[in-house]
Structures are given as C-alpha cells and as structure tokens.
Tab-separated table of C-alpha atoms in Angstrom:
chain	number	residue	atom	x	y	z
A	1	MET	CA	98.257	100.419	103.774
A	2	PRO	CA	96.677	103.861	102.825
A	3	ASN	CA	93.249	103.859	103.381
A	4	ILE	CA	90.812	105.447	100.742
A	5	LEU	CA	87.244	106.458	101.417
A	6	LEU	CA	85.466	106.018	98.133
A	7	LEU	CA	82.021	107.502	97.705
A	8	GLU	CA	80.322	106.285	94.619
A	9	PRO	CA	76.673	105.956	94.206
A	10	ASN	CA	76.772	103.737	91.054
A	11	GLN	CA	76.892	100.050	91.952
A	12	LEU	CA	79.076	98.970	88.832
A	13	LEU	CA	81.524	101.870	88.841
A	14	GLY	CA	81.787	101.359	92.908
A	15	GLU	CA	82.890	97.668	92.313
A	16	GLN	CA	85.195	98.665	89.503
A	17	TYR	CA	87.116	101.491	91.157
A	18	SER	CA	87.062	99.387	94.626
A	19	ASN	CA	88.316	96.165	93.154
A	20	TYR	CA	91.014	98.015	90.981
A	21	LEU	CA	92.407	99.919	93.851
A	22	ARG	CA	92.282	96.958	96.391
A	23	ASN	CA	94.370	95.098	93.842
A	24	LEU	CA	96.926	97.916	94.033
A	25	ASP	CA	96.930	97.199	97.902
A	26	TYR	CA	94.974	100.094	98.937
A	27	VAL	CA	92.265	99.691	101.769
A	28	VAL	CA	89.078	100.845	100.124
A	29	ASP	CA	86.020	101.593	101.931
A	30	TRP	CA	83.263	102.034	99.552
A	31	VAL	CA	80.022	103.825	100.295
A	32	LYS	CA	77.268	105.002	98.138
A	33	ASN	CA	75.924	108.189	100.149
A	34	ALA	CA	76.957	111.169	102.077
A	35	GLN	CA	75.803	109.924	105.409
A	36	GLU	CA	77.717	106.567	105.112
A	37	ALA	CA	80.741	108.487	104.037
A	38	VAL	CA	80.798	110.692	107.223
A	39	PHE	CA	80.075	107.536	109.210
A	40	GLN	CA	82.791	105.575	107.718
A	41	ALA	CA	85.304	108.403	107.812
A	42	ASP	CA	84.720	108.532	111.537
A	43	LYS	CA	85.629	105.051	111.856
A	44	LYS	CA	88.147	104.427	109.382
A	45	LYS	CA	90.055	107.885	109.294
A	46	PRO	CA	90.927	107.735	105.522
A	47	ASP	CA	94.218	108.988	104.048
A	48	LEU	CA	92.247	110.334	100.803
A	49	VAL	CA	88.640	110.698	99.803
A	50	LEU	CA	87.650	109.468	96.433
A	51	MET	CA	84.140	110.846	95.436
A	52	GLU	CA	81.400	111.464	92.849
A	53	LEU	CA	79.426	114.858	93.302
A	54	LEU	CA	76.150	113.317	92.138
A	55	LEU	CA	74.660	111.628	94.900
A	56	ALA	CA	71.286	110.482	95.873
A	57	ALA	CA	69.685	112.095	98.727
A	58	HIS	CA	72.506	114.529	99.526
A	59	SER	CA	74.719	116.256	97.183
A	60	GLY	CA	78.431	115.966	97.126
A	61	LEU	CA	78.706	119.642	98.180
A	62	GLU	CA	76.802	118.967	101.460
A	63	PHE	CA	79.169	116.103	102.206
A	64	LEU	CA	82.404	118.327	101.485
A	65	TYR	CA	80.899	121.021	103.710
A	66	GLU	CA	80.139	118.382	106.536
A	67	PHE	CA	83.612	116.725	106.004
A	68	ARG	CA	85.841	119.741	106.154
A	69	SER	CA	84.082	121.022	109.364
A	70	TYR	CA	85.688	118.625	111.404
A	71	ASN	CA	89.130	119.673	112.444
A	72	GLU	CA	90.810	116.203	111.845
A	73	TRP	CA	89.399	115.899	108.408
A	74	GLN	CA	90.876	119.184	107.160
A	75	SER	CA	93.844	118.164	105.635
A	76	VAL	CA	92.625	114.962	104.162
A	77	PRO	CA	93.040	115.041	100.375
A	78	ILE	CA	90.079	114.953	98.200
A	79	ILE	CA	89.917	113.657	94.701
A	80	ILE	CA	86.611	114.569	92.967
A	81	LEU	CA	85.682	111.970	90.181
A	82	SER	CA	82.546	113.088	88.518
A	83	ARG	CA	80.466	112.469	85.519
A	84	ILE	CA	79.991	116.441	85.448
A	85	PRO	CA	83.007	118.010	83.326
A	86	ARG	CA	85.101	120.702	85.491
A	87	ALA	CA	83.601	123.314	83.162
A	88	GLU	CA	80.248	122.619	84.141
A	89	PHE	CA	80.598	122.480	87.834
A	90	PRO	CA	78.907	125.668	89.214
A	91	VAL	CA	81.648	126.199	91.675
A	92	SER	CA	84.662	128.478	91.264
A	93	ASP	CA	88.195	127.398	91.644
A	94	LYS	CA	88.563	129.559	94.787
A	95	ILE	CA	85.786	127.417	96.452
A	96	LEU	CA	87.313	124.138	95.176
A	97	ALA	CA	90.558	125.429	96.823
A	98	GLU	CA	88.844	126.080	100.056
A	99	PHE	CA	87.248	122.608	100.143
A	100	GLY	CA	90.668	121.559	99.643
A	101	ILE	CA	90.002	119.489	96.568
A	102	THR	CA	93.228	118.118	95.156
A	103	LYS	CA	92.161	117.087	91.915
A	104	PHE	CA	89.063	117.192	89.707
A	105	LEU	CA	88.578	114.484	87.321
A	106	TYR	CA	86.117	113.736	84.676
A	107	LYS	CA	84.982	110.050	84.449
A	108	PRO	CA	84.751	109.787	80.882
A	109	GLU	CA	88.403	110.908	80.328
A	110	THR	CA	90.044	109.174	83.284
A	111	THR	CA	91.241	105.560	82.947
A	112	LEU	CA	91.863	103.316	85.789
A	113	ASN	CA	95.552	103.748	85.203
A	114	ASP	CA	95.261	107.601	85.244
A	115	LEU	CA	93.294	107.474	88.601
A	116	SER	CA	95.801	105.049	90.277
A	117	ALA	CA	98.615	107.430	88.990
A	118	LYS	CA	96.850	110.454	90.619
A	119	ILE	CA	96.394	108.718	93.739
A	120	ALA	CA	99.793	107.317	93.923
A	121	ARG	CA	101.195	110.806	93.599
A	122	ILE	CA	98.994	112.249	96.247
A	123	LEU	CA	99.491	109.344	98.946
A	124	PRO	CA	103.105	108.744	99.313
A	125	ALA	CA	103.695	112.287	99.900
A	126	LYS	CA	100.688	112.251	102.452
A	127	MET	CA	102.074	109.002	104.192
A	128	GLN	CA	105.585	110.560	104.549
A	129	ALA	CA	104.329	113.789	106.137
B	1	MET	CA	72.310	124.035	101.208
B	2	ILE	CA	72.255	123.901	97.290
B	3	ARG	CA	72.214	120.597	95.518
B	4	VAL	CA	74.786	120.016	92.805
B	5	GLU	CA	72.423	119.112	90.142
B	6	GLU	CA	69.913	122.024	91.096
B	7	ALA	CA	72.945	124.475	91.075
B	8	ARG	CA	74.106	123.297	87.660
B	9	VAL	CA	70.725	123.636	86.371
B	10	ASN	CA	70.268	127.228	87.805
B	11	THR	CA	73.627	128.211	86.276
B	12	VAL	CA	72.783	126.949	82.928
B	13	MET	CA	69.403	128.427	83.042
B	14	ALA	CA	70.869	131.706	84.293
B	15	ARG	CA	73.170	132.177	81.422
B	16	SER	CA	70.980	130.662	78.597
B	17	GLY	CA	67.799	130.822	77.032
B	18	GLN	CA	65.219	128.123	78.010
B	19	TYR	CA	65.919	124.602	76.559
B	20	THR	CA	62.913	123.143	74.619
B	21	GLU	CA	61.304	120.080	75.866
B	22	THR	CA	63.119	117.915	73.340
B	23	ASP	CA	66.527	119.434	73.881
B	24	ARG	CA	65.867	118.703	77.959
B	25	LEU	CA	64.896	115.239	76.942
B	26	PHE	CA	67.986	114.567	74.950
B	27	LEU	CA	70.329	116.377	77.321
B	28	ASN	CA	69.062	114.007	79.863
B	29	LEU	CA	69.378	111.148	77.844
B	30	ALA	CA	73.122	111.882	76.695
B	31	GLU	CA	73.869	112.482	80.359
B	32	GLN	CA	72.442	108.966	81.330
B	33	VAL	CA	74.001	107.350	78.437
B	34	LYS	CA	77.450	108.214	79.386
B	35	LEU	CA	77.892	105.982	82.554
B	36	PRO	CA	77.261	102.611	81.003
B	37	PHE	CA	80.178	103.500	78.463
B	38	VAL	CA	82.350	104.694	81.516
B	39	GLN	CA	81.631	101.253	82.929
B	40	ILE	CA	82.475	99.410	79.631
B	41	LEU	CA	85.754	101.570	79.318
B	42	HIS	CA	86.843	100.502	82.852
B	43	GLU	CA	85.879	96.722	82.568
B	44	SER	CA	87.822	96.821	79.130
B	45	GLU	CA	90.677	98.263	81.032
B	46	LEU	CA	90.439	95.682	83.806
B	47	LEU	CA	90.178	92.850	81.434
B	48	ARG	CA	93.702	94.151	79.820
B	49	THR	CA	95.451	94.302	83.242
B	50	ARG	CA	93.962	90.952	84.367
B	51	PHE	CA	94.924	88.805	81.248
B	52	GLN	CA	98.026	88.929	79.456
B	53	ASP	CA	96.608	87.271	76.389
B	54	PRO	CA	97.253	89.249	73.084
B	55	SER	CA	93.880	88.246	71.867
B	56	ILE	CA	92.019	89.571	74.965
B	57	ALA	CA	94.172	92.644	74.859
B	58	ALA	CA	93.531	93.483	71.313
B	59	SER	CA	89.786	92.949	71.743
B	60	SER	CA	89.723	95.064	74.968
B	61	GLN	CA	91.742	97.715	73.099
B	62	LEU	CA	88.762	97.870	70.415
B	63	ILE	CA	86.149	98.154	73.174
B	64	THR	CA	88.047	100.895	74.804
B	65	MET	CA	88.356	102.844	71.482
B	66	THR	CA	84.806	102.373	70.357
B	67	SER	CA	83.368	103.559	73.793
B	68	GLN	CA	85.920	106.403	73.840
B	69	SER	CA	84.502	107.385	70.354
B	70	ALA	CA	80.900	107.126	71.743
B	71	LEU	CA	81.651	109.030	74.673
B	72	SER	CA	83.143	111.853	72.667
B	73	LEU	CA	79.951	112.053	70.368
B	74	ILE	CA	77.939	112.368	73.495
B	75	ASP	CA	79.961	115.031	74.988
B	76	GLY	CA	80.205	116.734	71.622
B	77	TYR	CA	76.212	116.790	71.469
B	78	LEU	CA	75.957	117.943	74.885
B	79	LEU	CA	78.312	120.935	74.365
B	80	SER	CA	76.700	121.885	71.109
B	81	VAL	CA	73.210	122.078	72.736
B	82	GLN	CA	74.412	124.000	75.678
B	83	MET	CA	76.439	126.425	73.406
B	84	GLN	CA	73.429	126.935	71.183
B	85	ASN	CA	71.448	128.093	74.236
B	86	GLU	CA	74.173	130.438	75.620
B	87	GLN	CA	73.486	134.030	75.403
B	88	GLN	CA	77.137	134.950	75.571
B	89	LEU	CA	79.614	132.547	74.241
B	90	GLU	CA	82.830	131.969	76.590
B	91	LEU	CA	85.606	132.686	74.130
B	92	GLU	CA	89.214	132.376	74.802
B	93	PRO	CA	92.469	132.372	72.592
B	94	VAL	CA	92.951	128.880	71.490
B	95	SER	CA	95.904	127.448	69.654
B	96	VAL	CA	94.567	125.346	66.901
B	97	SER	CA	97.810	123.445	66.245
B	98	SER	CA	97.737	122.252	69.908
B	99	ALA	CA	94.032	120.902	69.629
B	100	VAL	CA	94.892	119.329	66.373
B	101	TYR	CA	97.890	117.444	67.976
B	102	ASP	CA	95.684	116.209	70.772
B	103	VAL	CA	92.913	114.847	68.403
B	104	ALA	CA	95.680	113.068	66.070
B	105	GLU	CA	97.222	111.510	69.436
B	106	SER	CA	93.783	110.439	70.631
B	107	LEU	CA	92.914	109.011	67.316
B	108	ASP	CA	96.021	107.246	66.136
B	109	GLN	CA	95.078	103.907	67.269
B	110	TYR	CA	91.397	104.311	66.249
B	111	ALA	CA	92.553	105.268	62.899
B	112	GLN	CA	94.853	101.877	62.940
B	113	ALA	CA	92.139	99.640	63.949
B	114	HIS	CA	90.260	101.052	60.922
B	115	SER	CA	93.197	100.363	58.455
B	116	CYS	CA	93.820	104.237	58.063
B	117	LYS	CA	96.753	105.959	58.671
B	118	LEU	CA	96.489	109.463	60.236
B	119	GLU	CA	98.948	112.118	59.303
B	120	LEU	CA	99.558	115.553	60.651
B	121	HIS	CA	100.191	118.531	58.652
B	122	VAL	CA	101.083	121.361	61.203
B	123	ALA	CA	103.834	123.417	59.356
B	124	GLY	CA	104.564	126.991	60.261
B	125	LYS	CA	103.374	129.029	63.147
B	126	TYR	CA	99.691	130.116	63.545
B	127	GLY	CA	98.643	132.639	65.906
B	128	PRO	CA	95.797	131.980	68.393
B	129	VAL	CA	92.109	131.977	67.249
B	130	MET	CA	89.170	133.024	69.390
B	131	ALA	CA	87.063	130.187	70.061
B	132	ASN	CA	86.564	127.856	72.963
B	133	ARG	CA	89.392	125.232	73.467
B	134	ARG	CA	86.942	122.153	74.444
B	135	ALA	CA	84.588	122.882	71.692
B	136	VAL	CA	87.389	123.023	69.086
B	137	TYR	CA	89.056	119.842	70.292
B	138	VAL	CA	85.664	117.988	70.817
B	139	ALA	CA	84.562	119.374	67.364
B	140	LEU	CA	87.864	118.102	65.521
B	141	ARG	CA	87.951	114.710	67.429
B	142	ASN	CA	84.270	113.920	66.345
B	143	LEU	CA	84.842	115.209	62.857
B	144	SER	CA	87.946	112.995	62.406
B	145	SER	CA	86.520	109.999	63.901
B	146	ASN	CA	83.754	110.199	61.664
B	147	PHE	CA	86.022	110.732	58.789
B	148	ILE	CA	88.020	107.648	59.600
B	149	GLU	CA	85.099	105.400	59.753
B	150	ALA	CA	83.688	107.081	56.635
B	151	VAL	CA	86.611	106.340	54.519
B	152	SER	CA	87.307	102.745	56.147
B	153	ALA	CA	83.809	101.781	55.166
B	154	GLN	CA	84.360	102.621	51.550
B	155	ARG	CA	87.818	101.519	51.016
B	156	SER	CA	89.769	98.123	51.617
B	157	GLU	CA	93.244	99.497	50.345
B	158	SER	CA	96.050	98.588	52.800
B	159	ASP	CA	97.286	102.240	53.052
B	160	MET	CA	94.525	104.412	53.539
B	161	THR	CA	95.955	108.037	54.410
B	162	LEU	CA	94.061	110.704	56.087
B	163	ARG	CA	95.779	114.184	57.047
B	164	LEU	CA	94.727	116.365	59.771
B	165	ALA	CA	95.912	119.711	58.553
B	166	VAL	CA	96.264	123.427	59.847
B	167	ARG	CA	97.233	126.061	57.431
B	168	LYS	CA	96.621	129.767	57.248
B	169	ASN	CA	94.279	131.424	54.702
B	170	ALA	CA	93.201	134.927	53.896
B	171	SER	CA	90.394	134.843	56.725
B	172	GLY	CA	92.091	132.983	59.744
B	173	VAL	CA	93.514	129.678	60.450
B	174	SER	CA	91.985	126.855	58.666
B	175	THR	CA	92.078	123.327	59.899
B	176	GLY	CA	90.404	119.885	58.618
B	177	ILE	CA	90.822	116.216	57.790
B	178	PHE	CA	91.503	115.148	54.278
B	179	SER	CA	91.698	111.909	52.372
B	180	TYR	CA	92.813	111.128	48.852
B	181	TYR	CA	89.142	110.160	47.688
B	182	PRO	CA	86.442	113.079	46.970
B	183	LEU	CA	83.800	111.549	49.211
B	184	LEU	CA	81.879	114.786	49.785
B	185	SER	CA	80.716	117.790	47.543
B	186	SER	CA	79.631	120.970	48.787
B	187	SER	CA	76.018	120.325	47.510
B	188	LEU	CA	75.797	116.848	49.338
B	189	LEU	CA	77.015	118.459	52.461
B	190	ALA	CA	74.360	121.251	52.318
B	191	LYS	CA	71.581	118.653	51.282
B	192	ALA	CA	72.825	116.490	54.236
B	193	LYS	CA	72.497	119.181	56.676
B	194	LEU	CA	68.778	119.724	55.473
B	195	ILE	CA	67.778	116.077	55.873
B	196	ASN	CA	69.900	115.402	59.015
B	197	GLY	CA	67.636	113.555	61.543
B	198	MET	CA	65.154	112.674	59.109
B	199	VAL	CA	66.933	109.702	57.381
B	200	HIS	CA	69.307	107.020	58.461
B	201	GLN	CA	71.898	107.942	55.820
B	202	PRO	CA	71.915	111.739	55.377
B	203	MET	CA	75.340	111.486	53.545
B	204	ALA	CA	74.979	107.974	51.824
B	205	LYS	CA	77.822	108.423	49.428
B	206	PHE	CA	80.084	109.529	52.210
B	207	ASP	CA	79.043	107.572	55.555
B	208	SER	CA	77.383	104.280	55.933
B	209	GLY	CA	75.806	105.687	59.155
B	210	MET	CA	74.158	108.730	60.407
B	211	GLY	CA	77.167	111.114	60.036
B	212	SER	CA	76.686	112.336	63.627
B	213	GLY	CA	80.198	113.298	63.920
B	214	VAL	CA	80.003	115.594	61.100
B	215	PHE	CA	76.993	117.390	62.405
B	216	VAL	CA	78.187	117.551	66.091
B	217	ALA	CA	81.572	119.130	64.879
B	218	ASP	CA	79.550	121.529	62.373
B	219	ALA	CA	76.983	122.680	65.171
B	220	LEU	CA	79.896	123.301	67.627
B	221	LEU	CA	81.886	125.207	64.852
B	222	ARG	CA	79.166	127.232	63.878
B	223	GLN	CA	79.157	128.688	67.379
B	224	PHE	CA	82.058	130.632	66.419
B	225	ASP	CA	80.881	131.525	62.833
B	226	ALA	CA	83.098	128.690	61.240
B	227	PRO	CA	80.942	126.084	59.845
B	228	LEU	CA	82.424	123.069	58.233
B	229	LYS	CA	82.870	123.115	54.415
B	230	VAL	CA	84.293	120.947	51.779
B	231	ALA	CA	87.866	122.002	51.041
B	232	ARG	CA	90.953	120.574	49.267
B	233	PHE	CA	94.507	120.441	50.515
B	234	GLN	CA	97.636	119.080	48.709
B	235	GLY	CA	95.558	117.002	46.119
B	236	MET	CA	93.426	115.581	49.177
B	237	HIS	CA	89.658	116.159	49.592
B	238	GLY	CA	87.738	116.842	52.740
B	239	LEU	CA	86.209	118.905	55.340
B	240	ALA	CA	87.689	121.895	56.960
B	241	THR	CA	86.907	124.977	59.108
B	242	THR	CA	88.375	128.414	59.232
B	243	LEU	CA	88.790	130.061	62.615
B	244	LEU	CA	89.244	133.624	63.017
B	245	PRO	CA	92.515	134.866	64.455
B	246	SER	CA	92.474	136.523	67.942
B	247	ARG	CA	93.363	140.126	66.894
B	248	GLN	CA	94.048	141.382	70.180
B	249	LEU	CA	96.549	138.690	71.053
B	250	ASN	CA	98.227	139.177	67.812
B	251	LEU	CA	99.367	142.770	68.639
B	252	ILE	CA	100.896	141.740	71.683
C-alpha cells in the first residue's frame, strides 16, 4: 500500500486527514513537526508527502529544504495543504517547482474527497514508475 | 532560514502601508477562526461518507454549506483588508461571466436550502474587465449568499427567484444579484454604510443580521472603483457593480 507522510500540526485536522486516508487503504504516518517528519521519512520511505507550511518551531520551508537535500527523497511528490492561500504564499512558482511541489491546495477550499482524488492521481502513476 | 509566517508578513509589509493595531488584531482573529471551520467542514464530510442515512446526509450538507459560507466571508474580509493596504493593486484581465458562473455553481445548493431559486443571466459576450479575479469572485459570492439569506429571512413563498446577472452598460460590464422584492434603496444603502459596525442591523429592512456579505463585497469592489449600487434588472431589484473594461485587451 502507498505510504503517505502527513505533516499536520493541528490535532483535529491531523486525525481527520489520517483517518480518512487510512480508510482508503493508504498507510499514513502522521507527524506534527519538521523534525519528526525527517525522522519518519528516513524510517518509512514515503511515496508521498502531504504537508502544512505553518508549523511550530520550524517552518515548512525549512523542512522542504532539508527533505530535498537528500538524494533518495528528491523524486518523492509533495502536496502542500495549507491554510495560506497560494496567492499569499511569498514564494514564486519557480521556487515551488524547484522544491518539486506537485500541488498547492488551500485547506478551506479542499474537501477530503478532492484531496483523495488529487492523491490518487499522483500515486498510481508513481507506484507504476 | 526564513520562517513562512515571517516571510509572509515581510512580503505584505513591503508592498503595503502599515496595518493599524485593530487591523492586525482582526486579521489575526480571522486567520485563527478559519481553522475550526475547516475542521467542521471535514467532520461533516466524514459523517456523510460514514453513514448512508438521508437525514444525516441532509444535516451534514447544511453544516458544510454554512461553514463554507462563513469561510468565504472570512476570506473576503481578509482579502479586503489586505487590498486596502496595498499601495499598488495587482490587476489582471478578468472574465466576469466566468466568475458569475462559478458563484452560481458554488451557491446553487445554498440557495435551495434557503428555499430560493438561483438563476443566471449571462447572455451575450463581454470583454474582460481590469480587476482581480479572486476579489471579484469572493465579492460576488459573499454578496449573493447575503442576498439569499436576506430574501429567505423575509419571504416564505415557495418560489423565491434570485437572478445573478451580467450585462453591458455605458461604463463597462455590470454584474449583480436581483430579486423581485425591492428590499434596498440607495439611501438605505448609503445610511447602512455609515452605521456599519455600530449597530446590530445596519440594513434592518433588508437583512436580519449584520449584512457583512454586502459590506465585504463593497469593500473589495471599491478597490477597483466599482462600489455596489442599488440597481434594477428586468423588473427585478438588487445590488450591482460596474467593472471597467480592459481597453488594452479589447484592442487585441
């Protein structure tokens, strides 16, 4: 089963996303901060990272820099699922592309169904590669 | 290494004037309030998927629509404060028809839940206007949802038709929402703008609540010199804005 690393600092949202995705037969490792995310990625080798940018202690950008600095994680697709709208995120499309961000989703406009559809579109292709 | 929130604040500050303390307090509050609504939205969606019971599905649908409406209002407020503080607006060619279609689609069920029927009138071709797509969409969505609530709060007829319309006029492309009931006059709207925030019902003859959707929409549209005005359309009464055409694009 595809393994998803979920980086979500909010307890309630983290539970909602992980329970929903587990019901769809994904293996979900939910962590709340960047450090745990790096540790978990090293242990579980995720097929996809789903993450909020606004984290406690470290920023999502710091995590992205660190995550992409390792060779084995450079092709892992990343979906940003944030409470910041894309228009307000102070990073250009070019930098997002350099980070290999596959999708940028705005939480208030993303239903769980939308989210699972986006993940399903990315993961089957990834699993066959 | 720059933190996202710091970078965001720096970006906003660099391109804008200083926010007042009250602005900052309310911006912060509005951002904070978004999260519980997102949680409610997801929980409601989960309920629908877990239980096949039609009554649960109907309740969950209502919770979803109400939360979406609240989130849209919060987003509209945030956007209006940010735009008011920007020294230079990021304008782009915007298709009003496309924004109106999206609004109608997103509010169709909301209108039905309020016993209203939302119709579209987008006949003819309209060139693009110079505005900001997100702002136009958010403004029209908030205006329309407020209109739906206002009409629904006053009437109990089974068929309450509301029409989202786009048409050309001498100045540009006019768009707004209309009903068969004359709920607002120009003087009432002008007075409401003056007392907004000071009383519980600034438009008591129109809305049983604060009328925030109308004020948020007006604040956004004023950024393009296109304030909301009382208007008429095919025998209907409502509120509309006129957005200026993008002359540069019309030449192409």
